[in-house]
Every structure is written in structure tokens, then in C-alpha cells.
Coordinates of C-alpha atoms in Angstrom, one line a residue:
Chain A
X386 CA 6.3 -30.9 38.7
X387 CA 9.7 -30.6 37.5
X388 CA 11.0 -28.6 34.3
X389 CA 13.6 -31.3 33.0
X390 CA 11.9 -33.9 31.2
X391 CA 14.6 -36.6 31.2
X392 CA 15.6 -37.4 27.3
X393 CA 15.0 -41.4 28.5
X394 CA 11.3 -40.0 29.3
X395 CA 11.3 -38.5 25.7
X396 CA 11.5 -41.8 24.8
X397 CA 8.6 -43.0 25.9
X398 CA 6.4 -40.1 23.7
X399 CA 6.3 -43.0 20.7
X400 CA 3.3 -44.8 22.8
X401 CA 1.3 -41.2 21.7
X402 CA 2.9 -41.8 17.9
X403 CA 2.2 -45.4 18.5
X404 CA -2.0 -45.1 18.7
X405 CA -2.6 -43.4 15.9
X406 CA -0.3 -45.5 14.1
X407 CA -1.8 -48.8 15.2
X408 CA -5.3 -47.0 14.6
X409 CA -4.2 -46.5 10.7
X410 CA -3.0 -50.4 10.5
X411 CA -6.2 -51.6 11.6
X412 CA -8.6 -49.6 10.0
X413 CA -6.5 -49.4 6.6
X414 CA -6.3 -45.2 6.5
X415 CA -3.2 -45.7 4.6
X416 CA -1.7 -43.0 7.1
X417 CA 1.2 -45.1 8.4
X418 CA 4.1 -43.2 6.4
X419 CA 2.5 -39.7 7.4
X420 CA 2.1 -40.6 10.6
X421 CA 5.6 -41.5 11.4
X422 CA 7.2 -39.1 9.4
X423 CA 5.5 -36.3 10.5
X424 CA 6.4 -37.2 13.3
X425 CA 10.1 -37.5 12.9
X426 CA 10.4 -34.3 11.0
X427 CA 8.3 -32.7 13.6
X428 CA 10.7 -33.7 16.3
X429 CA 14.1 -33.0 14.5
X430 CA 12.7 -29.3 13.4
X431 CA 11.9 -28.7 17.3
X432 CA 15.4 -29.6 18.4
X433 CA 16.8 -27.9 15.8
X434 CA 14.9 -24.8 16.6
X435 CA 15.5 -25.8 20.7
X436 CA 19.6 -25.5 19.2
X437 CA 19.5 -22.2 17.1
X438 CA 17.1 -20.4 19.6
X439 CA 20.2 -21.5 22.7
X440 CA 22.8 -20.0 20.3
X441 CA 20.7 -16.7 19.2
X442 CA 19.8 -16.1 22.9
X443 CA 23.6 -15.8 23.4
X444 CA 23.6 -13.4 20.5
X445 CA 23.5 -9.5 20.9
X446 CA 19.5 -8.3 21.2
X447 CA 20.4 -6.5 18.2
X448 CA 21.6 -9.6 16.0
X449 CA 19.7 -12.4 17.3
X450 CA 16.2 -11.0 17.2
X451 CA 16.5 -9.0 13.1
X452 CA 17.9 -12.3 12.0
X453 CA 15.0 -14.7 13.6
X454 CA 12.0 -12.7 13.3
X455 CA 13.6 -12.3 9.3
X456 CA 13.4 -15.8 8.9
X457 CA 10.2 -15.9 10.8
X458 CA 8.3 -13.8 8.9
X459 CA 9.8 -14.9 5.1
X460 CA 8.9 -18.6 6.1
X461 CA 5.2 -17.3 7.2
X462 CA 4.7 -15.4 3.9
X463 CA 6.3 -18.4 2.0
X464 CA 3.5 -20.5 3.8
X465 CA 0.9 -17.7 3.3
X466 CA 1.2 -17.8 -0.3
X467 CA 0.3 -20.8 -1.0
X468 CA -3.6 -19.8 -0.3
X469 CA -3.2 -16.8 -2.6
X470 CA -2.1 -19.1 -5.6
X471 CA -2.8 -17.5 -9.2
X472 CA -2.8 -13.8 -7.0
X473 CA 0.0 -11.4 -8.5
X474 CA 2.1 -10.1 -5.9
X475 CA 0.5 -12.3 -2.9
X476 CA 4.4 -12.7 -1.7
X477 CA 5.8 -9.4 -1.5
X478 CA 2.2 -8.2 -0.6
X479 CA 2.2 -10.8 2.8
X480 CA 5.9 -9.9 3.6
X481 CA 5.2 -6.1 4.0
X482 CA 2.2 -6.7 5.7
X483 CA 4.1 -9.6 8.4
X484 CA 6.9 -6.8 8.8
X485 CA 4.3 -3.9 9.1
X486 CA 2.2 -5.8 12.0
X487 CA 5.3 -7.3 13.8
X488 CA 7.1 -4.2 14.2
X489 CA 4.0 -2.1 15.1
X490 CA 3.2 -4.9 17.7
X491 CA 6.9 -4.9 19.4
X492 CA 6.9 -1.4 19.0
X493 CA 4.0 -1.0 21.2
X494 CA 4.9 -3.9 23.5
X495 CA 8.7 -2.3 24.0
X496 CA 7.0 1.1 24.2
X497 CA 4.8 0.4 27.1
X498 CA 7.6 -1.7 28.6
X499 CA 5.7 -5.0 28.7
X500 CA 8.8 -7.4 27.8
X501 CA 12.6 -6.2 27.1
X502 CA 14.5 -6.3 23.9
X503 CA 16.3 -9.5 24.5
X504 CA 16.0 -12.3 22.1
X505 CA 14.4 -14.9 24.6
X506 CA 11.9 -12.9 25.3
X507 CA 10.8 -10.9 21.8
X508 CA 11.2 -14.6 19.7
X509 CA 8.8 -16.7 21.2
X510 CA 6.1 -13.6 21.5
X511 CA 7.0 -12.3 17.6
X512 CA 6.5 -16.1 17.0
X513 CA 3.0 -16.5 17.9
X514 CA 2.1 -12.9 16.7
X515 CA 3.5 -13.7 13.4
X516 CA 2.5 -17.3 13.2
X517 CA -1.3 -16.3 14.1
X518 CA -1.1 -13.4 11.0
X519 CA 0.2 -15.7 8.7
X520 CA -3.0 -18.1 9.2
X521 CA -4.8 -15.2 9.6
X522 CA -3.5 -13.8 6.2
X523 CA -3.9 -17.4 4.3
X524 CA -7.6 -17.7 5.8
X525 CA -8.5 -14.2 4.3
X526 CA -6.6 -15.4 0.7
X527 CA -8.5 -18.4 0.6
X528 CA -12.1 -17.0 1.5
X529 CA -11.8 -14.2 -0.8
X530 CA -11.0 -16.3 -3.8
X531 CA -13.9 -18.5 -3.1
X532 CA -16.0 -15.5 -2.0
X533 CA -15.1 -14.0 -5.4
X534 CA -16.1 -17.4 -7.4
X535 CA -19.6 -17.9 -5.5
X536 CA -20.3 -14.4 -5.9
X537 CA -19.3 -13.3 -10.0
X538 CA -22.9 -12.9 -10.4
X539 CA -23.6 -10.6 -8.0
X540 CA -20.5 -8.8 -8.7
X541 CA -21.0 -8.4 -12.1
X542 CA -24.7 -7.2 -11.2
X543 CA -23.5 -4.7 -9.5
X544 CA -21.1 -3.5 -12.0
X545 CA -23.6 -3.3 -14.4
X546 CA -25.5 -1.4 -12.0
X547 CA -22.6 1.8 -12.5
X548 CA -20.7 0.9 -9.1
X549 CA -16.6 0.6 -9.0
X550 CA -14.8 -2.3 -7.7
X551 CA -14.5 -1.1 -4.5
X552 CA -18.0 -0.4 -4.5
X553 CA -19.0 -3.9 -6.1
X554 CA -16.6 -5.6 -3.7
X555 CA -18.3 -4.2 -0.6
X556 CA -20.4 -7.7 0.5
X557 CA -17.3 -9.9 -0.4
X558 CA -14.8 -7.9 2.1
X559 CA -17.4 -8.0 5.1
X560 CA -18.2 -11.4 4.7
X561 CA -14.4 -12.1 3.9
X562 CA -13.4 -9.9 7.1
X563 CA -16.2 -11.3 8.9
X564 CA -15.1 -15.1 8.6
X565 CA -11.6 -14.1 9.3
X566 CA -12.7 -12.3 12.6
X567 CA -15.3 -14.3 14.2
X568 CA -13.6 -17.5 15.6
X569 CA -11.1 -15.1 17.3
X570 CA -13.8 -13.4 19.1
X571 CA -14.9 -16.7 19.9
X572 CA -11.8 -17.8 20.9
X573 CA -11.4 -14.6 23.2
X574 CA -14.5 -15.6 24.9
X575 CA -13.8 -19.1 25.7
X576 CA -10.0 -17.9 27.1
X577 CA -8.7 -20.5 30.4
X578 CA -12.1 -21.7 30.6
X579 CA -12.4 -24.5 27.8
X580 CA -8.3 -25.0 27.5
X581 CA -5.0 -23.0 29.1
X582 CA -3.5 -21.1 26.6
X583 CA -0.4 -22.6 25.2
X584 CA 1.4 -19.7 26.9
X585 CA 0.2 -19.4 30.1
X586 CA 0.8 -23.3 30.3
X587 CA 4.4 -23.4 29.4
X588 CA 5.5 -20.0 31.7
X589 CA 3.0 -22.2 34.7
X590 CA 4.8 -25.7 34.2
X591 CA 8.4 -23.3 34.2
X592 CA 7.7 -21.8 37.9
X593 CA 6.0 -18.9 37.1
X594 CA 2.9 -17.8 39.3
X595 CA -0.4 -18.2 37.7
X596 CA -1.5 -14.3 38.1
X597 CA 2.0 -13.3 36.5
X598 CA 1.3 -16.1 33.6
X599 CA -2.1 -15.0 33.3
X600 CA -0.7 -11.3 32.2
X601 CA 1.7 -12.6 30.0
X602 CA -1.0 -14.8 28.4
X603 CA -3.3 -11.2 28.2
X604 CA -0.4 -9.8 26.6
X605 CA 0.0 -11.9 23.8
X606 CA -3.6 -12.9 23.7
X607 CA -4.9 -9.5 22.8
X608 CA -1.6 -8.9 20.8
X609 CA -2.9 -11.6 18.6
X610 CA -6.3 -10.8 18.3
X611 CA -5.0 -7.0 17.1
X612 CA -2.5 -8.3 14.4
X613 CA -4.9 -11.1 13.3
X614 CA -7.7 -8.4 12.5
X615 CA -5.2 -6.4 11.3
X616 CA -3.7 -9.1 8.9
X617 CA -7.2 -10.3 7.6
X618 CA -8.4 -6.5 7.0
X619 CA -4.8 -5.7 5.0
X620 CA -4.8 -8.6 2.8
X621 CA -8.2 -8.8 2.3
X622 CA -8.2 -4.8 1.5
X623 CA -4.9 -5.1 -0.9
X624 CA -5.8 -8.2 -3.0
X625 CA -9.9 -7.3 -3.6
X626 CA -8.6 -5.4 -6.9
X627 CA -6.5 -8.1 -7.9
X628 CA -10.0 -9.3 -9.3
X629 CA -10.8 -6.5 -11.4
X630 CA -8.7 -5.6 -14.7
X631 CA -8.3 -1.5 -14.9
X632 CA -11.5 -1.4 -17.0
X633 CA -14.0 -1.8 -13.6
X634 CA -14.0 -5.6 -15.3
X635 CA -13.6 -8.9 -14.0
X636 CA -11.3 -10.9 -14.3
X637 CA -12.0 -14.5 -15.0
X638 CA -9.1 -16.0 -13.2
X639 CA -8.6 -19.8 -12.3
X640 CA -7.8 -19.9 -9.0
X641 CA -6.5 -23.3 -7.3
X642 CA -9.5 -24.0 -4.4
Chain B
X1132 CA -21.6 8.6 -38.0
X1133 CA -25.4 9.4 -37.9
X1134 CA -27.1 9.5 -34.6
X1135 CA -29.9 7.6 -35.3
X1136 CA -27.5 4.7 -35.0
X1137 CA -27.8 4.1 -31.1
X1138 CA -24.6 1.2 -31.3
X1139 CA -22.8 0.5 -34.0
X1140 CA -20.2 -2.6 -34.4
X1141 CA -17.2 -2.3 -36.6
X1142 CA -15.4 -5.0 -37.1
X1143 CA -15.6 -7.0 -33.4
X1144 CA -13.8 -9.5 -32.4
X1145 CA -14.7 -11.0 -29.1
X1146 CA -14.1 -14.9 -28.8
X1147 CA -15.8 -16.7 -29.6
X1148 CA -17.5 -14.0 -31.6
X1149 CA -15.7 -13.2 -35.2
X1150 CA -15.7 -10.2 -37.0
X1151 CA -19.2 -8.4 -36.3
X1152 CA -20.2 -5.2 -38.2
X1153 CA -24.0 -4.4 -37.4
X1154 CA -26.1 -1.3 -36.5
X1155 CA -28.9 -0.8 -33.7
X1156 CA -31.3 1.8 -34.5
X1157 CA -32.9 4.0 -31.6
X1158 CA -35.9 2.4 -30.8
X1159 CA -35.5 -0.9 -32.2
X1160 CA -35.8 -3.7 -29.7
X1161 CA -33.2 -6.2 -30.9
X1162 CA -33.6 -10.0 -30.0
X1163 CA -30.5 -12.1 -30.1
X1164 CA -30.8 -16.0 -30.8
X1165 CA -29.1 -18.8 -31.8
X1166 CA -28.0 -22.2 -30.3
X1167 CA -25.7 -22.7 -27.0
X1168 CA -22.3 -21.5 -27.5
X1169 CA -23.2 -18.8 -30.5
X1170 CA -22.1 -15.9 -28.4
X1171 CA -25.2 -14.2 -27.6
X1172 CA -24.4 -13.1 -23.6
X1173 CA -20.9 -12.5 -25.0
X1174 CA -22.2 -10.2 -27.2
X1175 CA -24.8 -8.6 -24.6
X1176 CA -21.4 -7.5 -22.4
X1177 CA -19.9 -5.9 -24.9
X1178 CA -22.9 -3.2 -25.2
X1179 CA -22.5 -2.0 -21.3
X1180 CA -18.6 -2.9 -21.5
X1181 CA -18.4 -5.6 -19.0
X1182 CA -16.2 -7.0 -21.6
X1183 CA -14.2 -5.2 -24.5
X1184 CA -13.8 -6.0 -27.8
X1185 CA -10.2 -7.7 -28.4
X1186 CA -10.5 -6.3 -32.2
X1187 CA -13.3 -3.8 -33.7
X1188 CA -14.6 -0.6 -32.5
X1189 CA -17.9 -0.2 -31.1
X1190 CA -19.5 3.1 -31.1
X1191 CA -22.3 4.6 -29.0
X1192 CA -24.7 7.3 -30.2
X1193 CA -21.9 8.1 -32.5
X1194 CA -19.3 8.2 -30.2
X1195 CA -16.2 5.3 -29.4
X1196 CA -18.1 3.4 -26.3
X1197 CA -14.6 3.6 -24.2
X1198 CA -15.0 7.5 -24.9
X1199 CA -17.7 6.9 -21.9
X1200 CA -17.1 7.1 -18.3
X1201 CA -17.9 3.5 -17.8
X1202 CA -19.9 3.2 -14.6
X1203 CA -22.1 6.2 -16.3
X1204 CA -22.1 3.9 -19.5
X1205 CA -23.1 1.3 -17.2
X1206 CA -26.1 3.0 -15.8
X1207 CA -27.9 4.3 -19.5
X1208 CA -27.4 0.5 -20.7
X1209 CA -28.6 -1.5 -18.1
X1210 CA -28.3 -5.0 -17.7
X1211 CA -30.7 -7.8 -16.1
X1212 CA -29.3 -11.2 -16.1
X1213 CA -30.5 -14.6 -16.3
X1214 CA -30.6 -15.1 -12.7
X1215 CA -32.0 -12.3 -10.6
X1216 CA -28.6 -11.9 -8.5
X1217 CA -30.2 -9.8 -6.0
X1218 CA -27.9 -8.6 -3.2
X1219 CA -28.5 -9.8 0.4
X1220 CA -31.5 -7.3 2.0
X1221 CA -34.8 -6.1 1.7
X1222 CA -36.5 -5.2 -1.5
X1223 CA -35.2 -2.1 -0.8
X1224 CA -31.6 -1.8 -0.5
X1225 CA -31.6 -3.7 -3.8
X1226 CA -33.7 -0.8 -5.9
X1227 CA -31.3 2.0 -4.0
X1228 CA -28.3 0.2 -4.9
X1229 CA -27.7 1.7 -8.5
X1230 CA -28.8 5.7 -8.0
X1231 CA -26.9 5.8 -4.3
X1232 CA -23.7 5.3 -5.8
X1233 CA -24.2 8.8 -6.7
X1234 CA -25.8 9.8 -4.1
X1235 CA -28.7 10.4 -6.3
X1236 CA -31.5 8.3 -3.9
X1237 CA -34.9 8.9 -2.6
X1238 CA -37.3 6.4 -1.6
X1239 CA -40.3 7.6 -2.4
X1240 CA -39.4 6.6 -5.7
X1241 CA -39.4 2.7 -4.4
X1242 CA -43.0 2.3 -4.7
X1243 CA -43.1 3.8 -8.5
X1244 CA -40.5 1.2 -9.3
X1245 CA -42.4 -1.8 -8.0
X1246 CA -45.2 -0.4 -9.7
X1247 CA -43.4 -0.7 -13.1
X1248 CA -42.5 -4.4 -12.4
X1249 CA -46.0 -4.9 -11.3
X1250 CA -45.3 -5.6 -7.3
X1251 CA -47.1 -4.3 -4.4
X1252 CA -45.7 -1.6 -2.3
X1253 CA -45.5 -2.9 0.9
X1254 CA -42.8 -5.3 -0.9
X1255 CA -40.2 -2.5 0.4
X1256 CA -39.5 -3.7 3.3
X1257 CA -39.3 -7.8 2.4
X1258 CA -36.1 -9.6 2.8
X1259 CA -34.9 -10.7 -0.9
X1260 CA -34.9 -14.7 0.5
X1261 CA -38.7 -14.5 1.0
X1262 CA -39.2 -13.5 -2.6
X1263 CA -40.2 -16.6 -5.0
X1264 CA -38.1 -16.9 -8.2
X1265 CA -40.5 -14.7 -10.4
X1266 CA -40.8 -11.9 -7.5
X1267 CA -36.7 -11.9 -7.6
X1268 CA -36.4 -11.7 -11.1
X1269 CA -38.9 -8.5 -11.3
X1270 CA -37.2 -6.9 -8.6
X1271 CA -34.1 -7.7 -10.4
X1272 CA -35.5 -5.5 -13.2
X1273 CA -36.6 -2.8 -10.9
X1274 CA -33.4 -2.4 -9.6
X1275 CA -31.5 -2.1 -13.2
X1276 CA -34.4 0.2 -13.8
X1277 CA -33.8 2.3 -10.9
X1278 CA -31.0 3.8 -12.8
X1279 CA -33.4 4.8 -16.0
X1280 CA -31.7 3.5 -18.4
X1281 CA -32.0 4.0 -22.4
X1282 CA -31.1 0.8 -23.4
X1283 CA -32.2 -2.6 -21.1
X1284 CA -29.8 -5.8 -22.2
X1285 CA -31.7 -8.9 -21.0
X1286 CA -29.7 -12.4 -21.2
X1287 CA -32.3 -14.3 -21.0
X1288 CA -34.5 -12.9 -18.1
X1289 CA -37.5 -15.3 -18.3
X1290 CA -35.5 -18.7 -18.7
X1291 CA -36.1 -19.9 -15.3
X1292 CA -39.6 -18.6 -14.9
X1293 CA -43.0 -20.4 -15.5
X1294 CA -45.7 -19.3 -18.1
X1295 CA -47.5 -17.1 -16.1
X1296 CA -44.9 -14.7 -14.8
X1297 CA -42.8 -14.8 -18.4
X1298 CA -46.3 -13.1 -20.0
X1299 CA -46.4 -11.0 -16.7
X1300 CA -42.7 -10.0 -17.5
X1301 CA -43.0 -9.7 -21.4
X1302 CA -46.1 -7.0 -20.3
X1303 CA -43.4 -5.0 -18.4
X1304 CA -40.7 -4.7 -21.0
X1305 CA -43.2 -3.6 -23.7
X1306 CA -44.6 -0.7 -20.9
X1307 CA -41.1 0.2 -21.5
X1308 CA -40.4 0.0 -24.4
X1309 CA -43.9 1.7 -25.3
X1310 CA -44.4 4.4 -22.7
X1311 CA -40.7 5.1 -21.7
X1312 CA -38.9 4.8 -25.2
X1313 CA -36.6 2.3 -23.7
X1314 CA -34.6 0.2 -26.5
X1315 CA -34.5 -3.3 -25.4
X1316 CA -31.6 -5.7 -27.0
X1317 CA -32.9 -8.8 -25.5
X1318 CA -31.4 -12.3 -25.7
X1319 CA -33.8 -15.1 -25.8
X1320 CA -34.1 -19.0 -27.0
X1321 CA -37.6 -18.9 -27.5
X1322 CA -38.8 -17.6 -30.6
X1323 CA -42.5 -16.5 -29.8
X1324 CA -41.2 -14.5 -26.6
X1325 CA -38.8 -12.3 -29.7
X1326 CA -42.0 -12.3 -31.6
X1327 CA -43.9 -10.7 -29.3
X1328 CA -41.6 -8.3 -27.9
X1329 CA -39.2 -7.5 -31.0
X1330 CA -38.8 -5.5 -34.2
X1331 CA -35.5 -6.9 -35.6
X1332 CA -33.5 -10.1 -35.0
X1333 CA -29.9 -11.3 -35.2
X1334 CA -29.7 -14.7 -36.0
X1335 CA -26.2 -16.0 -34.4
X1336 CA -24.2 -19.3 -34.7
X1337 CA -20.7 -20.3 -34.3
X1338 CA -20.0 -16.3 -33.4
X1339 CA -21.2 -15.1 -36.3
X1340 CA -24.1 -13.0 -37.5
X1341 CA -26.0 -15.8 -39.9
X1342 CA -29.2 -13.4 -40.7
X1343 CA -30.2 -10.5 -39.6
X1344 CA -33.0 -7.9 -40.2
X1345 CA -37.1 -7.5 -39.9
X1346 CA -38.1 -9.8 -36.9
X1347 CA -41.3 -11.0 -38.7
X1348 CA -39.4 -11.4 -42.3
X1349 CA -36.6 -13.4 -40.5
X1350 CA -38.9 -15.9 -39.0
X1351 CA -41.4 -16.1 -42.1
X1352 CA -39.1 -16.5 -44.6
X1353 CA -35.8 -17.9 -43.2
X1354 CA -33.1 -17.7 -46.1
X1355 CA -30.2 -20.2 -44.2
X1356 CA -30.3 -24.0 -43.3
X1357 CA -28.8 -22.7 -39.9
X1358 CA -31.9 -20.6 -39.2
X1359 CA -34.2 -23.2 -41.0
X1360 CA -32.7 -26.1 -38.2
X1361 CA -32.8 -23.8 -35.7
X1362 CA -36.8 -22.6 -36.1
X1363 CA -37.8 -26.9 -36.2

């Protein structure tokens, strides 16, 4: 297979925009204008990516990668947010966290030399560590607030029963953690057997040998899984007390679901 | 302040309750009633501070409530709520819950607890889900018991409950308040249950304290058209 898709071959990606567009006419899902825009604006934010990603790769290590990974991770947290509506501080609260788990995880992958400090190598791997956390980080937001709501009986049951937030909070964070963690165990599992990780696929369809894909893919894959626990168990941890006022009360907040 | 007063409310203002100034006596057990919306289970979270007062003071055994450490305010004025909210677990983990926050736990004291809520022992070890509703709601007392508290606020603990396990409940709270001096302030929309199990009443409406006094006097001889409706 070659590398260089031909931009005339691009062309020809509209019959995959074209089925589910011909699917909304018929059955009237009223989809049509999402369907093409979405993919438009899906298209133009690749090549412009595909353009700034040329340019920082020509950049010093030391420019190119601070300046992308800072826009990675203030778009993530922006993104992130959203799930934590009606949450004080959710924003500055997923920014430290995105910059805490991004450096640890280059840190470690520089440290034990798995790639080098040059931007086409650290972007793409920062991306999917940070784009992973920031779903992992939204998932955790929006399971606690509805863990919190199901729950305000039992919480305030066991308030009344002498025990602290922290203490009261205890069934909510496991469960909360729990959800968070389990389809990434799951998704561990299933690994190159139901689908080829995005990775492994692109650095396979580039040239690269399968065995040398497969410990890039292990790389990143287990990089994920790490930050991903790590992301649910920091936000879940940092916004549980959110809930309470500084009387051990709780606080009856409306939060978007 | 004399210490015979076991609460006292100056002045509280909790929405939607007004201004409430009223006295609870050691040993009295207090029922609360009125119509939807009056502000009775407001009221009932003020006494173990699961809400504050946004005016007022309220003042335990002659002492400001938020002078308390609050989780061991908590544990002398227990609460048991309408539903039995029972955590997820056996029988078991549910009784412990209160005393091993302090470390302060030994299960041989499980089976005296079920006892007191009238359950057989070898409950200990049931998971919670296999429990009917009345069998949840018992346990739900055992477990605020756990902590021996003075005072027991009840929001309405036998609403959801049939006949037979309300009487079967009702037998337990007077044990309590009988044998183990425990002052129960008891919210309830059913006049015979306060009959049977009070000595003074607090008529509320609106958020407001209508009547108030002698339990049997209230109900015999009910001086407002609000308590008059209210009894037909």
C-alpha cells in the first residue's frame, strides 16, 4: 500500500459522507446540516492541524512542543469543563491536573528513553495521552454529579450518622472511580484482537514493521491507561468536596445533567 | 439557660420556616405535624445541623448547637429518615457504620441492636437488597441507634410501611423512649401514630408554629381553624 493518498482520491471520501446523508433524507432524521457540516469542519480542522503540525515540526524541540501541548491541554480542559458545569473551579482544577499527568507521562517516557524530544514525535503521543485524560476527566465530572444526585439520601444518612464528607463520600468515589476505570480494563483486554489500535495502524500503513508498531502501540497504550486512572482518581478526589459547604453540609446545587 | 431545656429555638429563621422561638423539654417526645410544605423535615435538620438556621440561635442543653463538634452533635441526635437509605452490604456493615467512624466497633453488639428493632440475629449477615421495606426501615433505625443517641429525629419513618410493621415500629420507639430515656422529636401526618407515641405537639403551617403544647389538649380541644381543618 502506498503512503500518498492522492488529493483527487480525497475526493472520492464524499461517497462515505454521502450514505449517511442520503440515509437522513430518506428516513427524515433531520440530520442533513450536521451531517455535512460536521463534516466540512472536520476536514478543514485536520488540514489545518496537518499545516501547523508541518511548520511546528520545523520549530526548535523547545518551541514547537511548550506551545502545542499548551494549546493541547487548555482546549482539553475548555472541553472538560463543560461536564463539571455549576462546579467552582472545574477549569483551573482540569488544567493542573492535564499539565500534572502530561509532564509526569513525558517525563517518564524521555527518562526511560522510549521516544526523543522532538516535536513529531512528543505531539502526536501528548495528544492521545491528553485527549484520553480529558474524556477521562469529563466522564469522572459527569458521573459524580449524578452519583451525587441519586445518592443525597444516603449521603445525608450518613452524615447524620457522625461521618465527614470524606467519610460520607466514600461509596460515591468507588463507584465514580469504578465507572471511570472499567471500560479501560476492558479495552486493555480486547487490544489488536477486536480492532488495531489507531496507532499501531497509522505507524503499519507508514512502513513501519508490525513488532516495532506493536511497541509503540504498548507504549502509548499503557501510557493511557496510567494517565486515564490517574485523571479519573484526581478529579474525582478534588471536586467530591465541592458538594459539601464547610459545615459537613450538603450542598443542594443544580447541576446541568 | 436552664438545663432542663434539652433545645431551645430563638428566633429561627430557616425558609420556609419564619421566626420560631420554642422549647423541648428532656424527656418530652415531640411530634411535628402540619400539611405538605409547613416545614416540618426542615425543621427536623436543624436539631442535628444538617442545615443551619439563616437567622435565630438554637441552643442545645443550654449551650449554642454550633458550639458542638458537629459529627459528635450528629451522633447524640440521631436521625432516621423517611426512606431507610441503607448503604449497599449486609445488615452488618450498616449497624457498624456510625460507631466505626471512631473506631468505637464491636460486633457482638450487632445482635443486641437487632434485638431492639425486633429482628432475628442471624439477620447479620443478609445483604440489605433481600430485606423487605419494613425489615429496611428497622435496620435503618438500628443503625442510627448504633450510635446511642439521646435524642431520635424521625421524618416520618412509618410512611411507606403497612399497618402491621407501623404498630411493630411504634412498639420500638416507645422501648426507647421508656426503658432508655431517649427523647424522640418525631414528624408524622397521622394523628393517632402522635397520640400514641407523644406528650406534646407542634402544630405547623405555612412555617410557622400555629399551636403548640399538651399532645392530648391540642387534639381535644383545637383552639385554630388551621388545626380544626387539619384534624377533619
Amino acid at each position: 500500500m502506498s503512503p500518498e493518498i492522492s488529493n483527487q482520491s480525497l475526493l472520492f471520501l464524499v461517497v462515505f459522507v454521502l450514505v449517511p446523508l442520503t440515509l437522513s433524507y430518506y428516513y427524515q432524521l433531520g440530520l442533513s446540516k450536521g451531517i455535512i457540516w460536521s463534516s466540512i469542519r472536520g476536514t478543514i480542522q485536520l488540514f489545518a492541524i496537518g499545516y501547523l503540525l508541518t511548520y511546528l515540526f520545523d520549530l526548535p524541540a523547545y518551541i514547537g512542543i511548550p506551545f502545542m501541548l499548551t494549546i493541547m491541554i487548555t482546549v482539553a480542559s475548555f472541553h472538560a469543563r463543560k461536564k463539571g458545569e455549576g462546579l467552582p473551579s472545574v477549569l483551573g482544577i482540569i488544567f493542573i491536573g492535564l499539565i500534572v499527568i502530561e509532564v509526569s507521562v513525558l517525563g517518564l517516557w524521555l527518562l526511560f528513553d522510549m521516544i526523543e524530544f522532538t516535536p513529531n514525535e512528543v505531539i502526536p503521543m501528548s495528544g492521545m495521552v491528553i485527549g484520553n485524560s480529558m474524556i477521562a476527566m469529563g466522564l469522572a465530572l459527569e458521573r459524580l454529579k449524578s452519583e451525587f444526585k441519586e445518592n443525597e439520601g444516603r449521603l445525608t444518612a450518613a452524615l447524620s450518622l457522625g461521618a465527614e464528607p470524606k467519610q460520607a463520600s466514600q461509596i460515591i468515589i468507588q463507584r465514580t472511580l469504578g465507572a471511570s476505570l472499567i471500560p479501560n480494563v476492558d479495552k486493555l483486554k480486547t487490544i489488536g484482537l477486536v480492532q488495531l489500535p489507531g496507532m499501531m495502524t497509522g505507524l503499519i500503513l507508514g512502513g513501519v514493521s508490525p513488532i516495532m508498531a506493536i511497541k509503540y502501540q504498548l507504549v502509548i497504550s499503557l501510557s493511557i491507561f496510567s494517565s486515564v486512572s490517574l485523571s479519573a482518581i484526581y478529579i474525582t478526589l478534588m471536586m467530591y468536596k465541592y458538594f459539601y459547604n464547610n459545615r459537613m453540609q450538603l450542598k443542594h446545587m443544580e447541576f446541568d445533567q | 439557660m436552664e438545663h432542663d431545656k434539652l433545645f431551645t429555638f430563638d428566633h429561627v429563621k430557616k425558609s420556609p420556616l419564619h421566626s420560631l422561638n420554642f422549647s423541648i423539654k428532656r424527656g418530652e417526645n415531640v411530634m411535628l405535624f402540619g400539611p405538605s410544605g409547613a416545614g416540618k423535615s426542615t425543621l427536623l435538620h436543624l436539631f442535628n445541623r444538617l442545615s443551619d438556621p439563616e437567622k435565630g440561635s438554637i441552643y442545645y442543653l443550654g449551650k449554642d448547637l454550633q458550639s458542638y463538634s458537629i459529627t459528635e452533635l450528629r451522633k447524640q441526635v440521631g436521625l432516621v429518615m423517611q426512606a431507610p437509605n441503607l448503604f449497599p452490604g449486609t445488615v452488618l456493615d450498616n449497624l457498624k457504620y456510625g460507631p466505626s467512624l471512631d473506631g468505637d466497633w464491636n460486633d457482638a453488639r450487632a445482635e443486641a441492636l437487632l434485638e431492639d428493632v425486633q429482628l432475628p440475629a442471624d439477620y447479620i449477615d443478609r445483604s440489605v437488597d433481600q430485606l423487605s421495606g419494613g425489615e429496611q426501615q428497622r435496620v435503618s433505625l438500628a443503625r442510627t441507634l448504633a450510635n446511642k443517641p439521646s435524642v431520635l429525629l424521625l421524618d416520618e419513618p412509618t410512611s411507606a410501611l403497612d399497618q402491621h410493621t407501623t404498630e411493630e415500629i411504634e412498639q420500638v420507639l416507645e422501648g426507647l423512649a421508656v426503658e432508655q430515656g431517649v427523647t424522640l422529636i418525631m414528624v408524622t401526618h397521622h394523628l393517632d401514630q402522635a397520640k400514641r407515641l407523644g406528650s406534646r405537639g407542634i402544630f405547623l403551617s405555612e412555617g410557622e408554629i400555629v399551636e403548640e403544647g399538651n399532645l392530648a389538649d391540642l387534639l381535644s380541644n383545637p383552639k385554630t381553624e388551621e388545626l380544626q381543618a387539619f384534624m377533619t
